[in-house]
PDB file of N, CA and C in Angstrom:
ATOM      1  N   UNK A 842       0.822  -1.192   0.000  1.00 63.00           N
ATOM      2  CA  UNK A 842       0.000   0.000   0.000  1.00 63.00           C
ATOM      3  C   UNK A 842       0.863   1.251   0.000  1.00 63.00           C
ATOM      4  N   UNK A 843       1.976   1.208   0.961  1.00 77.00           N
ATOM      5  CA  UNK A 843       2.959   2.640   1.075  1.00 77.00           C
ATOM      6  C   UNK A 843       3.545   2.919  -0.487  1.00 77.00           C
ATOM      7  N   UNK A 844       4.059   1.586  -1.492  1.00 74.00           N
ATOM      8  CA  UNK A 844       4.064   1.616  -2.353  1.00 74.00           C
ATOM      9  C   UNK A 844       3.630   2.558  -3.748  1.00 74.00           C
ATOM     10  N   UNK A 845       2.551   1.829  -3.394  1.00 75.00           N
ATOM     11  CA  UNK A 845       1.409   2.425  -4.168  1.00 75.00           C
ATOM     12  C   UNK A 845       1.200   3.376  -4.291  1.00 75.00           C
ATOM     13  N   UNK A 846       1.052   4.362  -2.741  1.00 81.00           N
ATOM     14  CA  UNK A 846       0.504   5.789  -2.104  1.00 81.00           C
ATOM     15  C   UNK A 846       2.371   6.591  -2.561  1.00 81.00           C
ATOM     16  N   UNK A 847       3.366   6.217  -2.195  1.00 85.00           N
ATOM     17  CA  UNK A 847       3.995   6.836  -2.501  1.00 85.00           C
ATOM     18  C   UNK A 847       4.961   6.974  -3.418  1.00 85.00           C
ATOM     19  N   UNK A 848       5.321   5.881  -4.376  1.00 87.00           N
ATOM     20  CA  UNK A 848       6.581   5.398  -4.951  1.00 87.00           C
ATOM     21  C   UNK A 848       5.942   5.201  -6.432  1.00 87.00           C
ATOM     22  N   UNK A 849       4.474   5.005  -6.715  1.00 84.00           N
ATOM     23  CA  UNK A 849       3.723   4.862  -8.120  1.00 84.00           C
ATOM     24  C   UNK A 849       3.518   6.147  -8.302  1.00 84.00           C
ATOM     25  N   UNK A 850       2.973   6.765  -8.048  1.00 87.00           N
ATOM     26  CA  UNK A 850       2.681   8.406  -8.162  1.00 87.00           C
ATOM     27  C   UNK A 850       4.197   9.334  -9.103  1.00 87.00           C
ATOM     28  N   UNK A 851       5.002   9.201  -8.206  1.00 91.00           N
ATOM     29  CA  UNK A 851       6.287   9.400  -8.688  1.00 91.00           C
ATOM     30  C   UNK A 851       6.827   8.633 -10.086  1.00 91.00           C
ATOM     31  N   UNK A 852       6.470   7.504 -10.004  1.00 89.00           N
ATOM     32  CA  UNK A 852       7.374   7.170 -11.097  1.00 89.00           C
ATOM     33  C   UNK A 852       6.173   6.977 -12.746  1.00 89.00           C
ATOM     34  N   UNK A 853       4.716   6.872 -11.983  1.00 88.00           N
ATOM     35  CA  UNK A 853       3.769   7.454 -13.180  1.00 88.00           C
ATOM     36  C   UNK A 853       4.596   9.104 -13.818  1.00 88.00           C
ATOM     37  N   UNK A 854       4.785   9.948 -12.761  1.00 92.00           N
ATOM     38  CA  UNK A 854       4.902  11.544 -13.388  1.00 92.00           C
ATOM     39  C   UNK A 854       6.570  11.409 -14.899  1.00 92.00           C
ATOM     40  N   UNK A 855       7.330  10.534 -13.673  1.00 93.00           N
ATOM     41  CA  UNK A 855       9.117  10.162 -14.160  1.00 93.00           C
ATOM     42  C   UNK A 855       8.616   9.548 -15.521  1.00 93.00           C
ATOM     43  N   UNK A 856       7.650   8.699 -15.614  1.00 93.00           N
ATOM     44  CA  UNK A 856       8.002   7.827 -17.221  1.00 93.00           C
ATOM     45  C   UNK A 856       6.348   8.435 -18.236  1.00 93.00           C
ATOM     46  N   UNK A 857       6.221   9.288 -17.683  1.00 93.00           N
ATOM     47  CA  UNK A 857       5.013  10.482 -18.032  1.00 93.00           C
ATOM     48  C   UNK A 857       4.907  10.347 -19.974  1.00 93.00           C
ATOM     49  N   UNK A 858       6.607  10.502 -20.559  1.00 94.00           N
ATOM     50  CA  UNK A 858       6.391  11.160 -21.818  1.00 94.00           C
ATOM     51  C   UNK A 858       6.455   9.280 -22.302  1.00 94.00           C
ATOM     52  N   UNK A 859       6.963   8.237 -21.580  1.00 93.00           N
ATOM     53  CA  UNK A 859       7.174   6.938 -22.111  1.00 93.00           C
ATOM     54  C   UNK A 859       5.739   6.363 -22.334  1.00 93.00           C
ATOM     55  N   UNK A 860       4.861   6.958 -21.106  1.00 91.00           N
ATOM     56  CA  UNK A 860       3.662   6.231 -20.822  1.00 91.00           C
ATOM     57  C   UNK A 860       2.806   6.650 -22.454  1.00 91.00           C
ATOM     58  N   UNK A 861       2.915   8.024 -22.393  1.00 93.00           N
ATOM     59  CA  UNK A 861       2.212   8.630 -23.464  1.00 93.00           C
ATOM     60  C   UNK A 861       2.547   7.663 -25.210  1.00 93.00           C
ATOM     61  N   UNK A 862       3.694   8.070 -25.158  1.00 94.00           N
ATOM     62  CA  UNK A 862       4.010   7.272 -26.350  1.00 94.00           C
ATOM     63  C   UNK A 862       3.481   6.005 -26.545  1.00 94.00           C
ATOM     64  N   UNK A 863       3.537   5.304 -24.989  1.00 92.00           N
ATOM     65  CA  UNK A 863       3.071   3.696 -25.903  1.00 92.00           C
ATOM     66  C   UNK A 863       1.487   3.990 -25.241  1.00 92.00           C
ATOM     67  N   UNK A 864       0.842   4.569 -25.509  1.00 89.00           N
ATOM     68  CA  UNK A 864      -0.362   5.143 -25.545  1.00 89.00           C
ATOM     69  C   UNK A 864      -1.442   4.628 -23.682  1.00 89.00           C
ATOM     70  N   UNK A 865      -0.375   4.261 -22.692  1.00 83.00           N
ATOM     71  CA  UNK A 865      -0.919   4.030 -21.487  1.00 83.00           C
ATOM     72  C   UNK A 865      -0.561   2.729 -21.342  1.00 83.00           C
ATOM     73  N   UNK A 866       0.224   2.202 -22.087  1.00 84.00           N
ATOM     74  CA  UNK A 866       0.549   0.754 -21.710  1.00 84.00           C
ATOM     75  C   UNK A 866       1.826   0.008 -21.066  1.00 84.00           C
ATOM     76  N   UNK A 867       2.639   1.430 -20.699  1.00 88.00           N
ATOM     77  CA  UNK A 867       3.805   1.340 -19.998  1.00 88.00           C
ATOM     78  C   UNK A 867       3.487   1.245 -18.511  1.00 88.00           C
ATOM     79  N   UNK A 868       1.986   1.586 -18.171  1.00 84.00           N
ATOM     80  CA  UNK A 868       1.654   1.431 -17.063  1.00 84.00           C
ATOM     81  C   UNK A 868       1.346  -0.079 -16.334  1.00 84.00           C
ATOM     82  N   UNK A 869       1.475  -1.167 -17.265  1.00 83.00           N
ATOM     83  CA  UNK A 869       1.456  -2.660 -17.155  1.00 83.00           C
ATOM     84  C   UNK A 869       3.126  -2.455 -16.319  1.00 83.00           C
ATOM     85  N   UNK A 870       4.156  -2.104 -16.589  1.00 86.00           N
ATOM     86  CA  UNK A 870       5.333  -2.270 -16.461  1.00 86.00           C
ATOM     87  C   UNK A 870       5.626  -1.496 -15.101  1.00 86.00           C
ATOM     88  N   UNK A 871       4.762  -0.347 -15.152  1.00 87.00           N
ATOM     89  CA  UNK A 871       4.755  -0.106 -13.342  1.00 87.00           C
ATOM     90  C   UNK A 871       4.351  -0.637 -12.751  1.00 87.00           C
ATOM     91  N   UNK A 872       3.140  -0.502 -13.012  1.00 84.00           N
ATOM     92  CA  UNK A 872       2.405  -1.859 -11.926  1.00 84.00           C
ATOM     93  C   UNK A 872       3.288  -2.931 -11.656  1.00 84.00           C
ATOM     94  N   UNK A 873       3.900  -3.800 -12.629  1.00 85.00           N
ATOM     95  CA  UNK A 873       4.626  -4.857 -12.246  1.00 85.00           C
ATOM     96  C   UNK A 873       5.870  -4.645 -11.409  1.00 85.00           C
ATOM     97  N   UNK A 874       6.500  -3.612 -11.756  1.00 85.00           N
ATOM     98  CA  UNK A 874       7.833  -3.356 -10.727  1.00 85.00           C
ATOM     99  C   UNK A 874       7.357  -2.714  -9.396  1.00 85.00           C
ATOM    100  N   UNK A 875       5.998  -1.710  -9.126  1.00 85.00           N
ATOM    101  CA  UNK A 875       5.687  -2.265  -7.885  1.00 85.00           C
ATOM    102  C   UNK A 875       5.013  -3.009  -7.494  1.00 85.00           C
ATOM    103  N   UNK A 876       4.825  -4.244  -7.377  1.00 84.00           N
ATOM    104  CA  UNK A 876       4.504  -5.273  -7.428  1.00 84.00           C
ATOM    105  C   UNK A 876       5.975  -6.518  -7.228  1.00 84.00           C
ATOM    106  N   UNK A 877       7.123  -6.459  -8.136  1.00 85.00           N
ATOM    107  CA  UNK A 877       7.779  -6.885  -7.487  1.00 85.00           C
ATOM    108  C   UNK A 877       9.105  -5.912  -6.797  1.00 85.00           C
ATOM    109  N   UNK A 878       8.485  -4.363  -6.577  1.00 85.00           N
ATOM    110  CA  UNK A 878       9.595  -3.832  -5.119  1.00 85.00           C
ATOM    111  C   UNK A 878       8.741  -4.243  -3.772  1.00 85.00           C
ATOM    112  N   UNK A 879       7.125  -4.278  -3.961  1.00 83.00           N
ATOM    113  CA  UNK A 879       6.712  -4.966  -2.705  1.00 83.00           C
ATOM    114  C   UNK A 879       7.001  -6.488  -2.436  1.00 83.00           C
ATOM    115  N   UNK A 880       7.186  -7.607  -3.476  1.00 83.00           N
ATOM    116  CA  UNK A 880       7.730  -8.380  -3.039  1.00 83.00           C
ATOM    117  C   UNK A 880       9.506  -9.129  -2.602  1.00 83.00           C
ATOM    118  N   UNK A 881      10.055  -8.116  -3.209  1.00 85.00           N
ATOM    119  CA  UNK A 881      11.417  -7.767  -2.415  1.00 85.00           C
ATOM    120  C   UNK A 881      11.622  -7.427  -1.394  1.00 85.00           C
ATOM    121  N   UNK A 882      10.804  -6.227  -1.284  1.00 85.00           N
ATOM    122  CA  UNK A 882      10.746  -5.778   0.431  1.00 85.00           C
ATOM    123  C   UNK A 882       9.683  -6.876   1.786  1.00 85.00           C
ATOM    124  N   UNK A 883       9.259  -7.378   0.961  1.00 84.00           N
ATOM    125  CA  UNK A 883       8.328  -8.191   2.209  1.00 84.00           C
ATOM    126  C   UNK A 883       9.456  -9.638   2.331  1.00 84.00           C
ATOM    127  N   UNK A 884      10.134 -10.322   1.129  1.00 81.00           N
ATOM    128  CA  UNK A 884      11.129 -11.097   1.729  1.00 81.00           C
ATOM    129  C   UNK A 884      10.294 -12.581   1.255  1.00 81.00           C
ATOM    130  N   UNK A 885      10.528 -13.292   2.202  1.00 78.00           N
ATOM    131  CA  UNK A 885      10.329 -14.351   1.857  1.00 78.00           C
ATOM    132  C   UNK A 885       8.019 -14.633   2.105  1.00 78.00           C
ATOM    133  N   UNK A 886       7.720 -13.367   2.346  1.00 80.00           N
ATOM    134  CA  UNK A 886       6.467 -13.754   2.769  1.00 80.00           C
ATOM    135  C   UNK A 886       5.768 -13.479   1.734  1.00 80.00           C
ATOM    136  N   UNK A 887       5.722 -13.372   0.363  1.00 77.00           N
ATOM    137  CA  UNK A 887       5.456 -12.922  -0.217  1.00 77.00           C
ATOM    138  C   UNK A 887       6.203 -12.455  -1.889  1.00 77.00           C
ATOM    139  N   UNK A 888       5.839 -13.979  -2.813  1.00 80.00           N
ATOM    140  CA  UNK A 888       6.840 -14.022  -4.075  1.00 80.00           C
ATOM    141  C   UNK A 888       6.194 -14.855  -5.092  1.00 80.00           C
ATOM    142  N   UNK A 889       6.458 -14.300  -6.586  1.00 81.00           N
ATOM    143  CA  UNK A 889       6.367 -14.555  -7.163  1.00 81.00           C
ATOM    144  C   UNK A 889       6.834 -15.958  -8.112  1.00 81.00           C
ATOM    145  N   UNK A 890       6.087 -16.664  -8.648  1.00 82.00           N
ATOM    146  CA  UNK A 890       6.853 -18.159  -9.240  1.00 82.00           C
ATOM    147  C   UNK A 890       7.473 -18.063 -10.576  1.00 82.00           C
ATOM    148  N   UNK A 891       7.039 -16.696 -10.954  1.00 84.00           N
ATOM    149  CA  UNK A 891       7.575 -16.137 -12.333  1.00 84.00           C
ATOM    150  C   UNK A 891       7.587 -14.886 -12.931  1.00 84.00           C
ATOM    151  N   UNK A 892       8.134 -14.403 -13.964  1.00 82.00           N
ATOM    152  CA  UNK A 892       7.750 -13.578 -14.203  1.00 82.00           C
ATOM    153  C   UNK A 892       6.625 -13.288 -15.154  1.00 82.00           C
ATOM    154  N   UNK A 893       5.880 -14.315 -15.380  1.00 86.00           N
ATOM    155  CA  UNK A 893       4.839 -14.321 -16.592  1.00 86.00           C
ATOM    156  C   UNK A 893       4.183 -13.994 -15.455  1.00 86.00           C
ATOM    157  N   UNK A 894       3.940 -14.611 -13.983  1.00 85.00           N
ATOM    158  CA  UNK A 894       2.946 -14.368 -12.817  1.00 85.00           C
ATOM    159  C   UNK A 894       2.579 -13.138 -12.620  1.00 85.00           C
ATOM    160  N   UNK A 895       3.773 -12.659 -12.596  1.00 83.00           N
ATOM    161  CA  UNK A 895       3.822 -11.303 -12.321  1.00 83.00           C
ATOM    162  C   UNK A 895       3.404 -10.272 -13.058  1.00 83.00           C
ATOM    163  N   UNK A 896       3.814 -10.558 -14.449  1.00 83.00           N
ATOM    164  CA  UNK A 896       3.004  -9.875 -15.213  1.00 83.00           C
ATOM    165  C   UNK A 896       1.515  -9.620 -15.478  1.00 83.00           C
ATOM    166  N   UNK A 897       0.847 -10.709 -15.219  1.00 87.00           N
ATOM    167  CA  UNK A 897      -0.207 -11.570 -15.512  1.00 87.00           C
ATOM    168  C   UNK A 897      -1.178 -10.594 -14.064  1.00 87.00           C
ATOM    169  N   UNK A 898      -0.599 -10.732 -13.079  1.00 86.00           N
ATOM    170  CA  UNK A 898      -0.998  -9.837 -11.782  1.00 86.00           C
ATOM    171  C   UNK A 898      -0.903  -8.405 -12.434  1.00 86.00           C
ATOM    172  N   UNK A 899      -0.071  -8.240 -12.958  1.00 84.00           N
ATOM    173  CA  UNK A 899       0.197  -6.727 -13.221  1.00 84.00           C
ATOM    174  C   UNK A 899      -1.003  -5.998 -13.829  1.00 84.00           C
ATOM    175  N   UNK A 900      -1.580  -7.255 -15.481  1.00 85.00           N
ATOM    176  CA  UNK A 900      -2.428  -6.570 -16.317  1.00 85.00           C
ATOM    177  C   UNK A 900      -3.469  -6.900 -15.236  1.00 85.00           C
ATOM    178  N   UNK A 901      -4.303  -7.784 -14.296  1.00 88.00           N
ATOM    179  CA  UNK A 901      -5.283  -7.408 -13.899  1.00 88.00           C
ATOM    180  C   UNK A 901      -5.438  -6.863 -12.739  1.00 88.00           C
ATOM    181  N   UNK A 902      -4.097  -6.150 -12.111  1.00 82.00           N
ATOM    182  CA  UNK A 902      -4.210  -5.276 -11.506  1.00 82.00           C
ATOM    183  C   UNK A 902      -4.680  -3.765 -12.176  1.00 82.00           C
ATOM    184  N   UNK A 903      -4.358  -3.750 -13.289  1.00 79.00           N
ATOM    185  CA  UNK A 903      -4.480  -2.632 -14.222  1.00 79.00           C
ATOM    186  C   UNK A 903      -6.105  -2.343 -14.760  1.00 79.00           C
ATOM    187  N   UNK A 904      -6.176  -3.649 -15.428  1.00 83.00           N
ATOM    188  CA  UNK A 904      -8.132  -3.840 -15.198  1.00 83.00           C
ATOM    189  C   UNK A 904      -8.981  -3.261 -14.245  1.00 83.00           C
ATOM    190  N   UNK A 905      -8.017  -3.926 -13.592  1.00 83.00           N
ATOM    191  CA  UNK A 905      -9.373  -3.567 -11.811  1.00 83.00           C
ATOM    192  C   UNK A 905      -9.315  -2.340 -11.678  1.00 83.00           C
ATOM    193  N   UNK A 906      -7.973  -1.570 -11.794  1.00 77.00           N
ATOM    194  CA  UNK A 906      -7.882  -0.356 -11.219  1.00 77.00           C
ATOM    195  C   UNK A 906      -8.722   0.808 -12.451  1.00 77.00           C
ATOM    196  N   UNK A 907      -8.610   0.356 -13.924  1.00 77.00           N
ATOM    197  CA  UNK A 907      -9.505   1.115 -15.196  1.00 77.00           C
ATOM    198  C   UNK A 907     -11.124   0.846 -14.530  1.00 77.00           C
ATOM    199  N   UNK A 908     -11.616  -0.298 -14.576  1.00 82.00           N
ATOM    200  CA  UNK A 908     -12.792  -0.528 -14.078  1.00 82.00           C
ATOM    201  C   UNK A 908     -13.338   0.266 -12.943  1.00 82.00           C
ATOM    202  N   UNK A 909     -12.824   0.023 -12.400  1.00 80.00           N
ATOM    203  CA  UNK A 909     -13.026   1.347 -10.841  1.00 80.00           C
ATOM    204  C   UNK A 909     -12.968   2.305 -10.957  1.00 80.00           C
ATOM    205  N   UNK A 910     -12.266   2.990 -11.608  1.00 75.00           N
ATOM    206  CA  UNK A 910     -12.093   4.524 -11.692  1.00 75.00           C
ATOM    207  C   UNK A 910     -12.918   5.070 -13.175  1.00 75.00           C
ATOM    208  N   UNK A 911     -13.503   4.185 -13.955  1.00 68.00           N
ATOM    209  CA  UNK A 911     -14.690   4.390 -14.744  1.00 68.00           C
ATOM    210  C   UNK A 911     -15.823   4.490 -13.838  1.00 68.00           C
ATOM    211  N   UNK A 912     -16.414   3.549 -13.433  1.00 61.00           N
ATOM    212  CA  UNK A 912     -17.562   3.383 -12.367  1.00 61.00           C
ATOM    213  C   UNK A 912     -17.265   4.951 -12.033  1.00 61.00           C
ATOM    214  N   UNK A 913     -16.618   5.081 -10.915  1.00 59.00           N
ATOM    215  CA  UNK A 913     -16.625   6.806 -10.451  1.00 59.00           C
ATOM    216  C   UNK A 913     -16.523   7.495 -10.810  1.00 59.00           C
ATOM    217  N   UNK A 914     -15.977   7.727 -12.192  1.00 58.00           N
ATOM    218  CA  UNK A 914     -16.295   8.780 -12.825  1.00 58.00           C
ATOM    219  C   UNK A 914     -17.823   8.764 -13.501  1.00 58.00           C
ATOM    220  N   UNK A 915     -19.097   7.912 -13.783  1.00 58.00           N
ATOM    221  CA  UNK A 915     -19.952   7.971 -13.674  1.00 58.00           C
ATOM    222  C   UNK A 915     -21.339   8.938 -13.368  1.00 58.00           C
ATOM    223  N   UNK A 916     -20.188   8.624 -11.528  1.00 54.00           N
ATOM    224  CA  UNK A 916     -21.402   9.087 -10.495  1.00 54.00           C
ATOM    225  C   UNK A 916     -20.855  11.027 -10.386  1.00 54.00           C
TER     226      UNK A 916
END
């Protein structure tokens, strides 16, 4: 979560002109690196069996998070 709240924000703004170019899909590739800096930092409680896993977490972390923030923009 600290992640998320503080370390995605930042590096969405840092790869800003990369994201644009590949038209929002560089954001699969954040998601995944935080995703695995939280599982580096948590250690052994918490790891991935691959990197396809990880990826694979990444895009439907990315889903969930488009889906949700459609819904609210809605209301």
């Amino acid at each position: 979560m600290i992640f998320n709240l503080l370390v995605r924000p930042l590096c969405l703004l840092l790869f800003l002109p990369l994201n644009l170019l590949t038209v929002g899909l560089f954001t699969f590739v954040i998601n995944a690196g935080m995703l695995w800096l939280t599982s580096f930092a948590l250690g052994d409680k918490f790891q991935f069996s691959s990197l396809t896993a990880l990826v694979g977490i990444s895009l439907l972390m990315s889903l969930c998070t488009t889906l949700f923030t459609k819904g609210s923009w809605q209301n």
